[in-house]
Each structure stands twice: as structure tokens, then as C-alpha cells.
PDB file of N, CA and C in Angstrom:
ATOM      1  N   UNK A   1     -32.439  98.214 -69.805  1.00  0.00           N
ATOM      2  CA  UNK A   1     -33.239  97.724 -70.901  1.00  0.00           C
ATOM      3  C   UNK A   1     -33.161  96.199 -70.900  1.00  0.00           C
ATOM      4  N   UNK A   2     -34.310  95.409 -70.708  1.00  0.00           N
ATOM      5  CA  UNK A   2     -34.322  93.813 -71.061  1.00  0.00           C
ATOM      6  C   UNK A   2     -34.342  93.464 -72.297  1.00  0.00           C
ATOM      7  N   UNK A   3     -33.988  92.033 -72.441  1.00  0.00           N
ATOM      8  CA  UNK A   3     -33.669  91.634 -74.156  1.00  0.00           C
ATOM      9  C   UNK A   3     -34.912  91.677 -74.299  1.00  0.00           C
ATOM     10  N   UNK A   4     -35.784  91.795 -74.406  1.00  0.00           N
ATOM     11  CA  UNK A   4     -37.480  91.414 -74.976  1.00  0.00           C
ATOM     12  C   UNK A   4     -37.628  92.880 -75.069  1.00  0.00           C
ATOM     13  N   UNK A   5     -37.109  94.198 -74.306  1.00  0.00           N
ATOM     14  CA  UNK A   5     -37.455  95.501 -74.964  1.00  0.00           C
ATOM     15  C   UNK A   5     -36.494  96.014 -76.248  1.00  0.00           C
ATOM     16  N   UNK A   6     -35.469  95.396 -76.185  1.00  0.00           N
ATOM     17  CA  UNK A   6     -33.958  95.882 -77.238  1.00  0.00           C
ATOM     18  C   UNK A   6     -34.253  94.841 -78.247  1.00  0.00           C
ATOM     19  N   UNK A   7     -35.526  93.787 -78.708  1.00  0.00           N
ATOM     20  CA  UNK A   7     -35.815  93.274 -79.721  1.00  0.00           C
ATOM     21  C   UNK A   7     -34.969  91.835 -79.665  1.00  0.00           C
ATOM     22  N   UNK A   8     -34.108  91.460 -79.423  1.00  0.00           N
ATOM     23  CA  UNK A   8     -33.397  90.290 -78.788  1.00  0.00           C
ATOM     24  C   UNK A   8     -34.090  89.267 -77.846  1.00  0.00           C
ATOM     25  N   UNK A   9     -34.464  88.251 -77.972  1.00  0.00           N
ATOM     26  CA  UNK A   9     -34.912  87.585 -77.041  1.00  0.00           C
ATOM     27  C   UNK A   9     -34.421  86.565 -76.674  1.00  0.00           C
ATOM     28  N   UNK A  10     -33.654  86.042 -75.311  1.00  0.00           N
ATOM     29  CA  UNK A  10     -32.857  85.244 -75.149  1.00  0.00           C
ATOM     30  C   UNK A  10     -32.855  83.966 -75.818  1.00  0.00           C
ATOM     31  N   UNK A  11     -32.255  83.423 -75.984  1.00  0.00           N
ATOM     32  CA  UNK A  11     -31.832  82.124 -76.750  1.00  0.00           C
ATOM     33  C   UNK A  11     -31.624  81.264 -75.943  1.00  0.00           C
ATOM     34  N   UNK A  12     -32.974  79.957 -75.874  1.00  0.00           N
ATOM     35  CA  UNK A  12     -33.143  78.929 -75.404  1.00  0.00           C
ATOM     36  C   UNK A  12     -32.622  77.954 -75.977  1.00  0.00           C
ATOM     37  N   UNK A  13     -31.283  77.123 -75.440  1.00  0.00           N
ATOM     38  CA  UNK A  13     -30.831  75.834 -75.959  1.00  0.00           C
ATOM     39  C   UNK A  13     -31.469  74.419 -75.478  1.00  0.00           C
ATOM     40  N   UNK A  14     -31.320  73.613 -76.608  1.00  0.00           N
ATOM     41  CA  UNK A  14     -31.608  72.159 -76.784  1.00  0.00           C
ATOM     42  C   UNK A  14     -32.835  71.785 -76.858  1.00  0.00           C
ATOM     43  N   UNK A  15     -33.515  70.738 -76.550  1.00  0.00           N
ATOM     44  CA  UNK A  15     -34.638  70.391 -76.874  1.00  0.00           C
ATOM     45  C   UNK A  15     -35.809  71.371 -76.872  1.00  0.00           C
ATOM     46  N   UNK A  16     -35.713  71.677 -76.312  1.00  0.00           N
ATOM     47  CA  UNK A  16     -36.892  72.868 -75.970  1.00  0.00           C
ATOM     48  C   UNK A  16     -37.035  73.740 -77.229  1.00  0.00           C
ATOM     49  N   UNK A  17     -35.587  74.343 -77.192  1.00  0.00           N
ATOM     50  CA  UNK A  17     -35.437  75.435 -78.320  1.00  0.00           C
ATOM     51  C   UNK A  17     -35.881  74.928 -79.798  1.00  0.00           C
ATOM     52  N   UNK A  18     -35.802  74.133 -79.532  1.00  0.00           N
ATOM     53  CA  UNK A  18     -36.070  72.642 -80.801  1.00  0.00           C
ATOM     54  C   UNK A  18     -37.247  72.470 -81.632  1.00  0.00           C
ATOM     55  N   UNK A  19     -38.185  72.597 -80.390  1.00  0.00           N
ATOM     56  CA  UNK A  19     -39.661  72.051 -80.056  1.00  0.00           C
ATOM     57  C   UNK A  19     -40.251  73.152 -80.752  1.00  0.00           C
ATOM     58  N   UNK A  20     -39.417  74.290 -79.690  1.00  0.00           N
ATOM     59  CA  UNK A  20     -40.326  75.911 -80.254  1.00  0.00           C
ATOM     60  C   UNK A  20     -39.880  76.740 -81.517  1.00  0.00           C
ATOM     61  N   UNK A  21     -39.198  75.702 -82.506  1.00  0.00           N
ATOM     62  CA  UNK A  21     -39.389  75.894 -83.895  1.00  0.00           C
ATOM     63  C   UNK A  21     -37.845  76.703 -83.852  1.00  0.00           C
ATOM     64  N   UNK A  22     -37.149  76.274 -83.105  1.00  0.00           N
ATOM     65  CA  UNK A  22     -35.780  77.612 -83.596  1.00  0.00           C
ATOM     66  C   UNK A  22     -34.661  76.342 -84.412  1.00  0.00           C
ATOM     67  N   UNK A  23     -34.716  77.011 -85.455  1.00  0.00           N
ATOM     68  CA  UNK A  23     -33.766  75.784 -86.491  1.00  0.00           C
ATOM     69  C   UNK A  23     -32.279  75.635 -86.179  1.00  0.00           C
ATOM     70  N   UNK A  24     -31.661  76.866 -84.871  1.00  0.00           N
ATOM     71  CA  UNK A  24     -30.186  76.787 -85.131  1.00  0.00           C
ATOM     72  C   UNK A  24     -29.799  75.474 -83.706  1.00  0.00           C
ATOM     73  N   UNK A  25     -31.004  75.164 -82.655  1.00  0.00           N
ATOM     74  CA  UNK A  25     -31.067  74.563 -81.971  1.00  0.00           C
ATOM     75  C   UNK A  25     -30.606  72.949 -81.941  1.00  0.00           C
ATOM     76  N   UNK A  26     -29.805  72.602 -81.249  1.00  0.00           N
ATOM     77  CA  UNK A  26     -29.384  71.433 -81.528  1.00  0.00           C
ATOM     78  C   UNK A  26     -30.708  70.184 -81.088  1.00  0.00           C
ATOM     79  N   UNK A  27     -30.594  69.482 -81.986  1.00  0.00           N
ATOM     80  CA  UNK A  27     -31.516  68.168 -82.296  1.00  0.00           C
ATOM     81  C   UNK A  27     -31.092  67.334 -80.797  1.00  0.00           C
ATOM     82  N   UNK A  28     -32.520  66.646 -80.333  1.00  0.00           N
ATOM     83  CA  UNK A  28     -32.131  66.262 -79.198  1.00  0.00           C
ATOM     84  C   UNK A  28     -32.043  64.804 -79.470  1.00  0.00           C
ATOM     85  N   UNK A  29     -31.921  63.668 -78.376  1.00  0.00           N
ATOM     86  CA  UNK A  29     -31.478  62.543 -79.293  1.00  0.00           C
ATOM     87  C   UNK A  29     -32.960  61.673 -79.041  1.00  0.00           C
ATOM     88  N   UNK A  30     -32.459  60.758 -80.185  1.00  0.00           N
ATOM     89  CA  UNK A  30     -33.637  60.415 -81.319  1.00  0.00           C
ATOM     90  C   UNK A  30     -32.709  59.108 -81.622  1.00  0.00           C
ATOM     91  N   UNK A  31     -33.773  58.148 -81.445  1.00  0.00           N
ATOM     92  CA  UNK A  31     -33.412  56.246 -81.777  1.00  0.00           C
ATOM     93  C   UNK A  31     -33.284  56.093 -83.259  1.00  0.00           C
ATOM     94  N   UNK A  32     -31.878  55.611 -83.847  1.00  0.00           N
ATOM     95  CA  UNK A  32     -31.387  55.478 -84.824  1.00  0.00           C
ATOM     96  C   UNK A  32     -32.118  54.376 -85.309  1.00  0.00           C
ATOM     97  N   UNK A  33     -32.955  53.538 -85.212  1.00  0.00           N
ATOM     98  CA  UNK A  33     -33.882  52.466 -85.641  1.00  0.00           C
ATOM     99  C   UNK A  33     -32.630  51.466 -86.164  1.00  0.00           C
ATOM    100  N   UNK A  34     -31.614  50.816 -85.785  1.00  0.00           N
ATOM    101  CA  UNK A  34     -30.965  49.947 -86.416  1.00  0.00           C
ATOM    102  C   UNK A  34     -30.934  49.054 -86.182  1.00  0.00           C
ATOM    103  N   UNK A  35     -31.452  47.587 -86.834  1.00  0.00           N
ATOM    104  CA  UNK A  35     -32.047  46.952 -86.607  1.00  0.00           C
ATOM    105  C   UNK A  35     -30.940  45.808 -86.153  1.00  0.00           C
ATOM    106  N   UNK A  36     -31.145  44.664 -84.953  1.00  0.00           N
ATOM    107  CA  UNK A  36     -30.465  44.243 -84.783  1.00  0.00           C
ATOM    108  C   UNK A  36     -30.688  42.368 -84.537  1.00  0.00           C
ATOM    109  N   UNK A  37     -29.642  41.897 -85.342  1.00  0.00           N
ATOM    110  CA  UNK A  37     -30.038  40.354 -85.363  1.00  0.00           C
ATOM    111  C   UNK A  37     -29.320  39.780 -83.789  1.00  0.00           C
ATOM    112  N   UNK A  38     -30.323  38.889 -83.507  1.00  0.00           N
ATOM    113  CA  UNK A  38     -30.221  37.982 -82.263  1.00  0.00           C
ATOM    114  C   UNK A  38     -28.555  37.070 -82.370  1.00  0.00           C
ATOM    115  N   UNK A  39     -27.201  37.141 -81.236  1.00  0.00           N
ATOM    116  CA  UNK A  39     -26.272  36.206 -82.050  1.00  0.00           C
ATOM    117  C   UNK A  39     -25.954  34.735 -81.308  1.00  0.00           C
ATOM    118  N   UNK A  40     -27.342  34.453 -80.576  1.00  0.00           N
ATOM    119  CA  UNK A  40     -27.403  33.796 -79.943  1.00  0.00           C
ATOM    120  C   UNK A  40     -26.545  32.994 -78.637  1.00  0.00           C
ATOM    121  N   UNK A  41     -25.554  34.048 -78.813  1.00  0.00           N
ATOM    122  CA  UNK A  41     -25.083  33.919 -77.395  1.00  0.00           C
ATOM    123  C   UNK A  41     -25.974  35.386 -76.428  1.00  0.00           C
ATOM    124  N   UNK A  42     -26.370  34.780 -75.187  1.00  0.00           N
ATOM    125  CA  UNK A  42     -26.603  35.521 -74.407  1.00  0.00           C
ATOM    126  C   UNK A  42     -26.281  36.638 -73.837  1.00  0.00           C
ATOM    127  N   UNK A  43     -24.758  36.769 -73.246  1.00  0.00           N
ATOM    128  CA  UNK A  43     -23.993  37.718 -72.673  1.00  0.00           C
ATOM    129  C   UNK A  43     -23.562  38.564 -74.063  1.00  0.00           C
ATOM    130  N   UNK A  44     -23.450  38.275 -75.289  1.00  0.00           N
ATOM    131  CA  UNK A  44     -23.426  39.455 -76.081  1.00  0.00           C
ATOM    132  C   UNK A  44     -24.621  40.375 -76.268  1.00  0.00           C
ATOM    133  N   UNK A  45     -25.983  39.051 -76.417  1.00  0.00           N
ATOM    134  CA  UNK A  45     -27.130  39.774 -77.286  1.00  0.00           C
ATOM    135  C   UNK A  45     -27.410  41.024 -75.589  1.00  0.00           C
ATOM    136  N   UNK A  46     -27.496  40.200 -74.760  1.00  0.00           N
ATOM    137  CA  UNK A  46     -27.610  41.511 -73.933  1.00  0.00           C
ATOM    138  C   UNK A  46     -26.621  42.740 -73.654  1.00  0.00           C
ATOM    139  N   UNK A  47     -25.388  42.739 -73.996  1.00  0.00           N
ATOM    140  CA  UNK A  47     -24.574  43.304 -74.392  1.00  0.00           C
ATOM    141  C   UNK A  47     -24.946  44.671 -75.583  1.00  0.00           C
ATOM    142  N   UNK A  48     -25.336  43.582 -76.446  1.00  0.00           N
ATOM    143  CA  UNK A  48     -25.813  44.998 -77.312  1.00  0.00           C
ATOM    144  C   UNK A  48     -27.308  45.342 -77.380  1.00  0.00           C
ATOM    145  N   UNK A  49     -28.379  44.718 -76.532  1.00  0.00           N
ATOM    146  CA  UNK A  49     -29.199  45.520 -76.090  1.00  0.00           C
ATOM    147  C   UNK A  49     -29.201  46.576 -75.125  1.00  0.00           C
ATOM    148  N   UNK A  50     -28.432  46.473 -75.025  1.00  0.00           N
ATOM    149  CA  UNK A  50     -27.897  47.745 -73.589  1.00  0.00           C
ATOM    150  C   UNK A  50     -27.505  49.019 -74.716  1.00  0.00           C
ATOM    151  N   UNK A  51     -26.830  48.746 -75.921  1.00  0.00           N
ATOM    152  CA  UNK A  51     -26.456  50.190 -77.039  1.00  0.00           C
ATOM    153  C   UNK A  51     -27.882  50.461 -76.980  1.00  0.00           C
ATOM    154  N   UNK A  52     -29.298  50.425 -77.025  1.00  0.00           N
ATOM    155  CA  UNK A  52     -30.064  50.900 -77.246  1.00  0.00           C
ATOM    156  C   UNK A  52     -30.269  51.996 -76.499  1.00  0.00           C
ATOM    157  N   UNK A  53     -29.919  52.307 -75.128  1.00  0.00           N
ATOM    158  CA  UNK A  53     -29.705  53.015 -73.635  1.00  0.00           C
ATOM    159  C   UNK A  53     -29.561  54.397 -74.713  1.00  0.00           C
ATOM    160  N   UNK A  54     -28.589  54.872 -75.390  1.00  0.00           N
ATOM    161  CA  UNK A  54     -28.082  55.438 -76.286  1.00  0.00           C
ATOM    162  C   UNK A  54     -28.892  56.468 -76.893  1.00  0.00           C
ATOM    163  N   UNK A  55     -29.890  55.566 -77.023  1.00  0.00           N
ATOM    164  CA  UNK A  55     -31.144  56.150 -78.410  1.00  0.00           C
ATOM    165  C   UNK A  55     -31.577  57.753 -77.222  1.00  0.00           C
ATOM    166  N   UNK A  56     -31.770  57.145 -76.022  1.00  0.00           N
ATOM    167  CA  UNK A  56     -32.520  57.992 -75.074  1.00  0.00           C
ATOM    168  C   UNK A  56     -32.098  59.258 -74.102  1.00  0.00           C
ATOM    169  N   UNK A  57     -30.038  58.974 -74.784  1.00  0.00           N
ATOM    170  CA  UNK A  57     -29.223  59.850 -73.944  1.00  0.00           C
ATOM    171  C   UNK A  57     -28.792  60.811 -74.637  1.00  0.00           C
ATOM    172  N   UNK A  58     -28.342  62.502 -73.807  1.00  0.00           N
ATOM    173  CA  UNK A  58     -27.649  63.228 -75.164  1.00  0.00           C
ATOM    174  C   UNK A  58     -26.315  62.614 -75.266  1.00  0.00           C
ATOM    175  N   UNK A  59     -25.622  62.805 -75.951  1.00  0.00           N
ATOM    176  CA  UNK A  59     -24.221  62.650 -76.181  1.00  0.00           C
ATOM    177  C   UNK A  59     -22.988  62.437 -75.277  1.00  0.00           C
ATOM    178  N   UNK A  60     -23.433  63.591 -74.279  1.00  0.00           N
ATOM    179  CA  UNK A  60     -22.537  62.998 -72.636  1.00  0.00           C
ATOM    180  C   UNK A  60     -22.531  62.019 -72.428  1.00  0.00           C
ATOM    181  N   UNK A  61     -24.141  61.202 -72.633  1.00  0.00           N
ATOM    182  CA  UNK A  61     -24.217  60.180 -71.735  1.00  0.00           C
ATOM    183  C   UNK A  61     -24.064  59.092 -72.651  1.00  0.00           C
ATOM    184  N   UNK A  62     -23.277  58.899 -73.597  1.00  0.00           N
ATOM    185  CA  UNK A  62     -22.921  57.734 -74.484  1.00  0.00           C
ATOM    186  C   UNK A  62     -21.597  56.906 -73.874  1.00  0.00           C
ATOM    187  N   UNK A  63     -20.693  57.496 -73.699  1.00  0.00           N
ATOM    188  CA  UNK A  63     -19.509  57.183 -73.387  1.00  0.00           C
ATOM    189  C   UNK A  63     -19.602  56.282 -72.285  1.00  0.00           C
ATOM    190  N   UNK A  64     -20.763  56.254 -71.220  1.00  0.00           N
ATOM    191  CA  UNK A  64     -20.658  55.519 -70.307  1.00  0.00           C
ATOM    192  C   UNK A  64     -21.774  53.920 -70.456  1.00  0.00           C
ATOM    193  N   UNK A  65     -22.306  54.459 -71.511  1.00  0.00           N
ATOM    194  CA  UNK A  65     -23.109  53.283 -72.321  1.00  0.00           C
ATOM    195  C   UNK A  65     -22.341  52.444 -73.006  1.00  0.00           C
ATOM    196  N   UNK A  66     -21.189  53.226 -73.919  1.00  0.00           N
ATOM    197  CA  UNK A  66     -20.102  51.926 -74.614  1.00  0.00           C
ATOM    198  C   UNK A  66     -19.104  51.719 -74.064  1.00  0.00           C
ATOM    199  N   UNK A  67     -18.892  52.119 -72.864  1.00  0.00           N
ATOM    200  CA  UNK A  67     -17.854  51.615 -71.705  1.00  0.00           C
ATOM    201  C   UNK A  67     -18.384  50.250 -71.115  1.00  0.00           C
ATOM    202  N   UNK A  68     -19.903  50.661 -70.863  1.00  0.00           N
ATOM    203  CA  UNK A  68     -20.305  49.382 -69.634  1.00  0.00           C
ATOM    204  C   UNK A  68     -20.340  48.015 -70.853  1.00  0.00           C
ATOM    205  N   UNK A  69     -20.818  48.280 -72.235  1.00  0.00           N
ATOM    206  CA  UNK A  69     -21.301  47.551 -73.170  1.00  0.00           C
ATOM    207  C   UNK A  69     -19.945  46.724 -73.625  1.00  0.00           C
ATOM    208  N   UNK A  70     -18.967  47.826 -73.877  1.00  0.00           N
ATOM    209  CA  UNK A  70     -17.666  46.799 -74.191  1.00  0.00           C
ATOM    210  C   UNK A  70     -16.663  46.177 -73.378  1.00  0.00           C
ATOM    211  N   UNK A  71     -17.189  46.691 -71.640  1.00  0.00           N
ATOM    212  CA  UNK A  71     -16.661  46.239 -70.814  1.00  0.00           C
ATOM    213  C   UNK A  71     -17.788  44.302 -70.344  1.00  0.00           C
ATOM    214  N   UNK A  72     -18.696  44.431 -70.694  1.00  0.00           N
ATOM    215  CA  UNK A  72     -19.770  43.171 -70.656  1.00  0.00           C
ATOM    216  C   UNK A  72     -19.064  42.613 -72.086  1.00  0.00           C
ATOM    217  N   UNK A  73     -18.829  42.710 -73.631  1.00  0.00           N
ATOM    218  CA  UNK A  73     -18.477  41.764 -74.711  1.00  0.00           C
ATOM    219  C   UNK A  73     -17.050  41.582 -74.176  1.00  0.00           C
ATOM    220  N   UNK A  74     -15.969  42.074 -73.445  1.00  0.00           N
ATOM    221  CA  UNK A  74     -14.989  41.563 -73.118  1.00  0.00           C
ATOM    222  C   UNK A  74     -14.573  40.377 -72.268  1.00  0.00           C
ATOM    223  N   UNK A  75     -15.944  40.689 -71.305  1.00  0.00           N
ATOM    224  CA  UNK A  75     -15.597  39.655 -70.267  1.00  0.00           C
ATOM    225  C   UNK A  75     -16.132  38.871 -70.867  1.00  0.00           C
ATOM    226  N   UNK A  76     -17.054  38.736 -71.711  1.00  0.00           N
ATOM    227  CA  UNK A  76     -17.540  37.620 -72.223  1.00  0.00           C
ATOM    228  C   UNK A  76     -16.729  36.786 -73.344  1.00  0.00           C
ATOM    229  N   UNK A  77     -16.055  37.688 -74.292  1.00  0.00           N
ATOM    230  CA  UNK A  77     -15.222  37.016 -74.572  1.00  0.00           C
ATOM    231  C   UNK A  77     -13.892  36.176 -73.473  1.00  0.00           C
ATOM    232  N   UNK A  78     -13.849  36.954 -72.486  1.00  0.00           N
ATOM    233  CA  UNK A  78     -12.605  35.975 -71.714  1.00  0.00           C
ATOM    234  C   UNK A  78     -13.327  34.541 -71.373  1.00  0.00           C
ATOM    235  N   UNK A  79     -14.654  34.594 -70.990  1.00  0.00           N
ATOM    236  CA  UNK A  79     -15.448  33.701 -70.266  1.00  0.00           C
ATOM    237  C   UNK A  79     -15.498  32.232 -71.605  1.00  0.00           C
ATOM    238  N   UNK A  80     -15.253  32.777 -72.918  1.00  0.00           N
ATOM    239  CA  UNK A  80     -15.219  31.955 -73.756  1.00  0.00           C
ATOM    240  C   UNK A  80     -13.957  31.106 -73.859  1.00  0.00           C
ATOM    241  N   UNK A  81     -12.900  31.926 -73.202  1.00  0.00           N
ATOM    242  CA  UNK A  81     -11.342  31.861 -73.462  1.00  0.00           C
ATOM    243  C   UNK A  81     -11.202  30.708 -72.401  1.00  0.00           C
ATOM    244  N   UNK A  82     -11.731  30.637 -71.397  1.00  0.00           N
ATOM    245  CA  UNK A  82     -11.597  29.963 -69.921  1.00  0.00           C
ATOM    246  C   UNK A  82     -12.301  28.583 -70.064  1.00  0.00           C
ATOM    247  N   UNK A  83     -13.279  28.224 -71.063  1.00  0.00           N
ATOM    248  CA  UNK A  83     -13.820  27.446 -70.773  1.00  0.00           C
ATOM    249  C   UNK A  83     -13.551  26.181 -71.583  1.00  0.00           C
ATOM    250  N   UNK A  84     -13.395  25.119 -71.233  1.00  0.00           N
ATOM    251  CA  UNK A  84     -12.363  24.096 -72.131  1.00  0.00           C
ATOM    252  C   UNK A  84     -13.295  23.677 -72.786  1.00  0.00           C
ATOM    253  N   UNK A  85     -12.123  23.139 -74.074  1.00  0.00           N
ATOM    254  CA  UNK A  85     -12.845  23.174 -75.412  1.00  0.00           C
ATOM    255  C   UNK A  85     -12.446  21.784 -75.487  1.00  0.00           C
ATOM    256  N   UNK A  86     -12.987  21.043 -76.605  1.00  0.00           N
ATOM    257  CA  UNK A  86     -12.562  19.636 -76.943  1.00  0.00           C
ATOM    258  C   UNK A  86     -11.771  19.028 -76.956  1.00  0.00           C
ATOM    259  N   UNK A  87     -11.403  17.723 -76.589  1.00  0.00           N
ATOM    260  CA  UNK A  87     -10.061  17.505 -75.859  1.00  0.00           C
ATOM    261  C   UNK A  87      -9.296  17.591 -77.674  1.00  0.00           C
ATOM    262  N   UNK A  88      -8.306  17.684 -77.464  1.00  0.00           N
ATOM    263  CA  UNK A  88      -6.919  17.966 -78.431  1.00  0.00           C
ATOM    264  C   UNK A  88      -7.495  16.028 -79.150  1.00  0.00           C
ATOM    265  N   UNK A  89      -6.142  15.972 -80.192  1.00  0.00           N
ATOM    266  CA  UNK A  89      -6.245  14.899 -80.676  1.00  0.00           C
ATOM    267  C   UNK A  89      -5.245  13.940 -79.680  1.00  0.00           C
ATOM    268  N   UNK A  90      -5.492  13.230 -79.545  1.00  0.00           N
ATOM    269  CA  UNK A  90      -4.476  12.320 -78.533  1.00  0.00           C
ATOM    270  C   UNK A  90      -3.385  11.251 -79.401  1.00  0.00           C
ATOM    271  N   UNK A  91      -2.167  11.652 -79.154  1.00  0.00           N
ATOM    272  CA  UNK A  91      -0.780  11.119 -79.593  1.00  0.00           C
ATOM    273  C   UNK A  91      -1.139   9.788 -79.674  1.00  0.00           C
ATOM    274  N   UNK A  92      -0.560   9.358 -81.086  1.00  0.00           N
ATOM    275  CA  UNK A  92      -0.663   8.121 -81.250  1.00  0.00           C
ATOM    276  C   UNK A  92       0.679   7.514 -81.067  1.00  0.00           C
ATOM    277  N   UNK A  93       0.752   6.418 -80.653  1.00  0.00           N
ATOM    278  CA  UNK A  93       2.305   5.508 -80.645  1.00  0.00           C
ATOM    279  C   UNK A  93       2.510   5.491 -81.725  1.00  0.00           C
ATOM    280  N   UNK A  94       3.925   6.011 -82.210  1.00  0.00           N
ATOM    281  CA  UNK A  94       4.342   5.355 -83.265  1.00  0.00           C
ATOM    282  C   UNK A  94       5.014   4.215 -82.872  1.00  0.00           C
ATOM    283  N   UNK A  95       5.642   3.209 -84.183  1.00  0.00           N
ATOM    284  CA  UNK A  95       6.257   2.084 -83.922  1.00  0.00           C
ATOM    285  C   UNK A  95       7.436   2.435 -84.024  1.00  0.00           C
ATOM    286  N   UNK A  96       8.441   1.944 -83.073  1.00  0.00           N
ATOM    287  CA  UNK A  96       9.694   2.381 -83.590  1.00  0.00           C
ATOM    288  C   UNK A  96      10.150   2.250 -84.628  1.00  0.00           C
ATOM    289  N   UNK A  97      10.820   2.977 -85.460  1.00  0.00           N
ATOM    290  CA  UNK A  97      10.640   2.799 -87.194  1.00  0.00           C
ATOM    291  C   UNK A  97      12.373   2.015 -87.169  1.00  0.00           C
ATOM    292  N   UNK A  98      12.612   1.060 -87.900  1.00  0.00           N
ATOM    293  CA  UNK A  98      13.785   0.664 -88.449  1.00  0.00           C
ATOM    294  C   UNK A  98      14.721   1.643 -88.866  1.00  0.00           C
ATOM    295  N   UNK A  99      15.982   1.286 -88.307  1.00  0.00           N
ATOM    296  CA  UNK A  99      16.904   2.190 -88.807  1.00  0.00           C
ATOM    297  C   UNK A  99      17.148   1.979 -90.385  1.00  0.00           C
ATOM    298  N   UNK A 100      17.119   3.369 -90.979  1.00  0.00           N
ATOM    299  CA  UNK A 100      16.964   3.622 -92.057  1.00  0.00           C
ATOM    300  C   UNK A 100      18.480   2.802 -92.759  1.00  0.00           C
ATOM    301  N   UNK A 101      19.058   2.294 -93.818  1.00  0.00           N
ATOM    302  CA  UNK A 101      20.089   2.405 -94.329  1.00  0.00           C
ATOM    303  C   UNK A 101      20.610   3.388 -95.290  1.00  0.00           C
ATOM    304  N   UNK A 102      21.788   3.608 -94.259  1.00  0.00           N
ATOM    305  CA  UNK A 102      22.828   5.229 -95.569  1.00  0.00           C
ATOM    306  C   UNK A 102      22.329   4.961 -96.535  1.00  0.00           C
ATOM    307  N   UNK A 103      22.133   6.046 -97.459  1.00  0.00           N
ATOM    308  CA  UNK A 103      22.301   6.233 -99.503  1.00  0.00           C
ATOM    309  C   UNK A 103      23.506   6.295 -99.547  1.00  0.00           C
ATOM    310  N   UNK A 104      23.779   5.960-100.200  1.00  0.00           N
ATOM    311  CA  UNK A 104      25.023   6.075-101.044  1.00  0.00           C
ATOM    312  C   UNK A 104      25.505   7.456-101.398  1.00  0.00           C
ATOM    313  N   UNK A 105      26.504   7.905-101.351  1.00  0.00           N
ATOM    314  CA  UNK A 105      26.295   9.243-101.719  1.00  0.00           C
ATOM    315  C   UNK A 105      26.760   9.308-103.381  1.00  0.00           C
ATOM    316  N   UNK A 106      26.179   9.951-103.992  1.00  0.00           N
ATOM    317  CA  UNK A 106      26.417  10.268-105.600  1.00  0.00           C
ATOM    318  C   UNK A 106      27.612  11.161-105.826  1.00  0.00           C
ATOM    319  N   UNK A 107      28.680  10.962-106.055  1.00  0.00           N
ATOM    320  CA  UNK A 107      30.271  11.659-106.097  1.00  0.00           C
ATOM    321  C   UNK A 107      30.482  11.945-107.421  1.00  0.00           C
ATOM    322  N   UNK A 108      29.067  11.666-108.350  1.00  0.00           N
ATOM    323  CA  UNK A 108      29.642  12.031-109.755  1.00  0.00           C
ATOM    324  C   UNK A 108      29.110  13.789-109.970  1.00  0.00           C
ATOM    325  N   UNK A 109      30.035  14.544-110.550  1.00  0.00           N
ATOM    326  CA  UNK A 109      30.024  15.503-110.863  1.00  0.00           C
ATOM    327  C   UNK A 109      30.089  16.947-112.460  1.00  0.00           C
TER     328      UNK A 109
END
């Protein structure tokens, strides 16, 4: 007896099953619309244009989207770390200061 004669009809998963109206079917993926401001560094903003990759993958394929994404904001942060920044304040001479004279010490009690 086939499932289509015993009233059972196999159960199609994921998008498909989706499409053809079966409600227990898991939702396939779908762009979270979140909107994103420019942070004007380069190697980030492309950094997190790459999370968009995301919108278009199921769920497997996320993990290797915020691997490559936080493996690109890392190096970029090192690349920030490496690159010299304004020179320091530069030591001023002091004058040699006069030797101070002892206080007195106060012995009243």
C-alpha cells in the first residue's frame, strides 16, 4: 500500500513545503531589513556588508558568514593597532630644582 492510497501523503520539508501552504513547514530564510548606517571606515563597512550574505542562507550557512565577517573586523581592528598614532608629548627639561631646605620638625605634642 503507498502513502497516497493509506490517506497519508508524504511530508515535504522546507521551502517548498512552505510555498505549498503546509503551516508546520519551516520558514525559509527571508532578509531581516535592518537597516544599516555607513561607519566610515572601509574595512568595517564592508565587513558588515558581507552580514547581508545571511539574509539569502538557511541557517547552516550563517556560521561561515560571521566567521569570515568577524574574522575581516578583527584584522581590521589590528591594522588600526599597527599603525602609528601621534607622536606622544615630548619631555620637557626640567631645571634642576634647588635643593629644598629641611622643615623643621614640629616635636610638640
Amino acid at each position: 500500500m503507498t502513502a497516497a492510497e493509506s490517506g497519508t501523503a508524504a511530508r515535504e520539508d522546507g521551502p517548498a513545503a512552505a510555498e505549498a501552504g503546509d503551516p508546520d513547514a519551516p520558514a525559509g530564510p527571508a532578509p531581516l531589513g535592518v537597516p544599516r548606517t555607513p561607519t566610515g571606515n572601509a574595512g568595517v563597512d564592508a565587513a558588515l556588508d558581507r552580514l547581508a550574505d545571511v539574509d539569502h542562507l538557511p541557517g547552516d550557512g550563517h556560521i561561515e558568514v560571521y566567521e569570515d565577517v568577524h574574522r575581516a573586523l578583527r584584522d581590521t581592528l589590528t591594522a588600526l593597532d599597527q599603525r602609528p598614532g601621534p607622536p606622544g608629548p615630548s619631555p620637557t627639561p626640567s631645571a634642576p630644582s634647588a635643593p629644598r631646605p629641611s622643615a623643621p620638625y614640629d616635636t610638640r605634642s
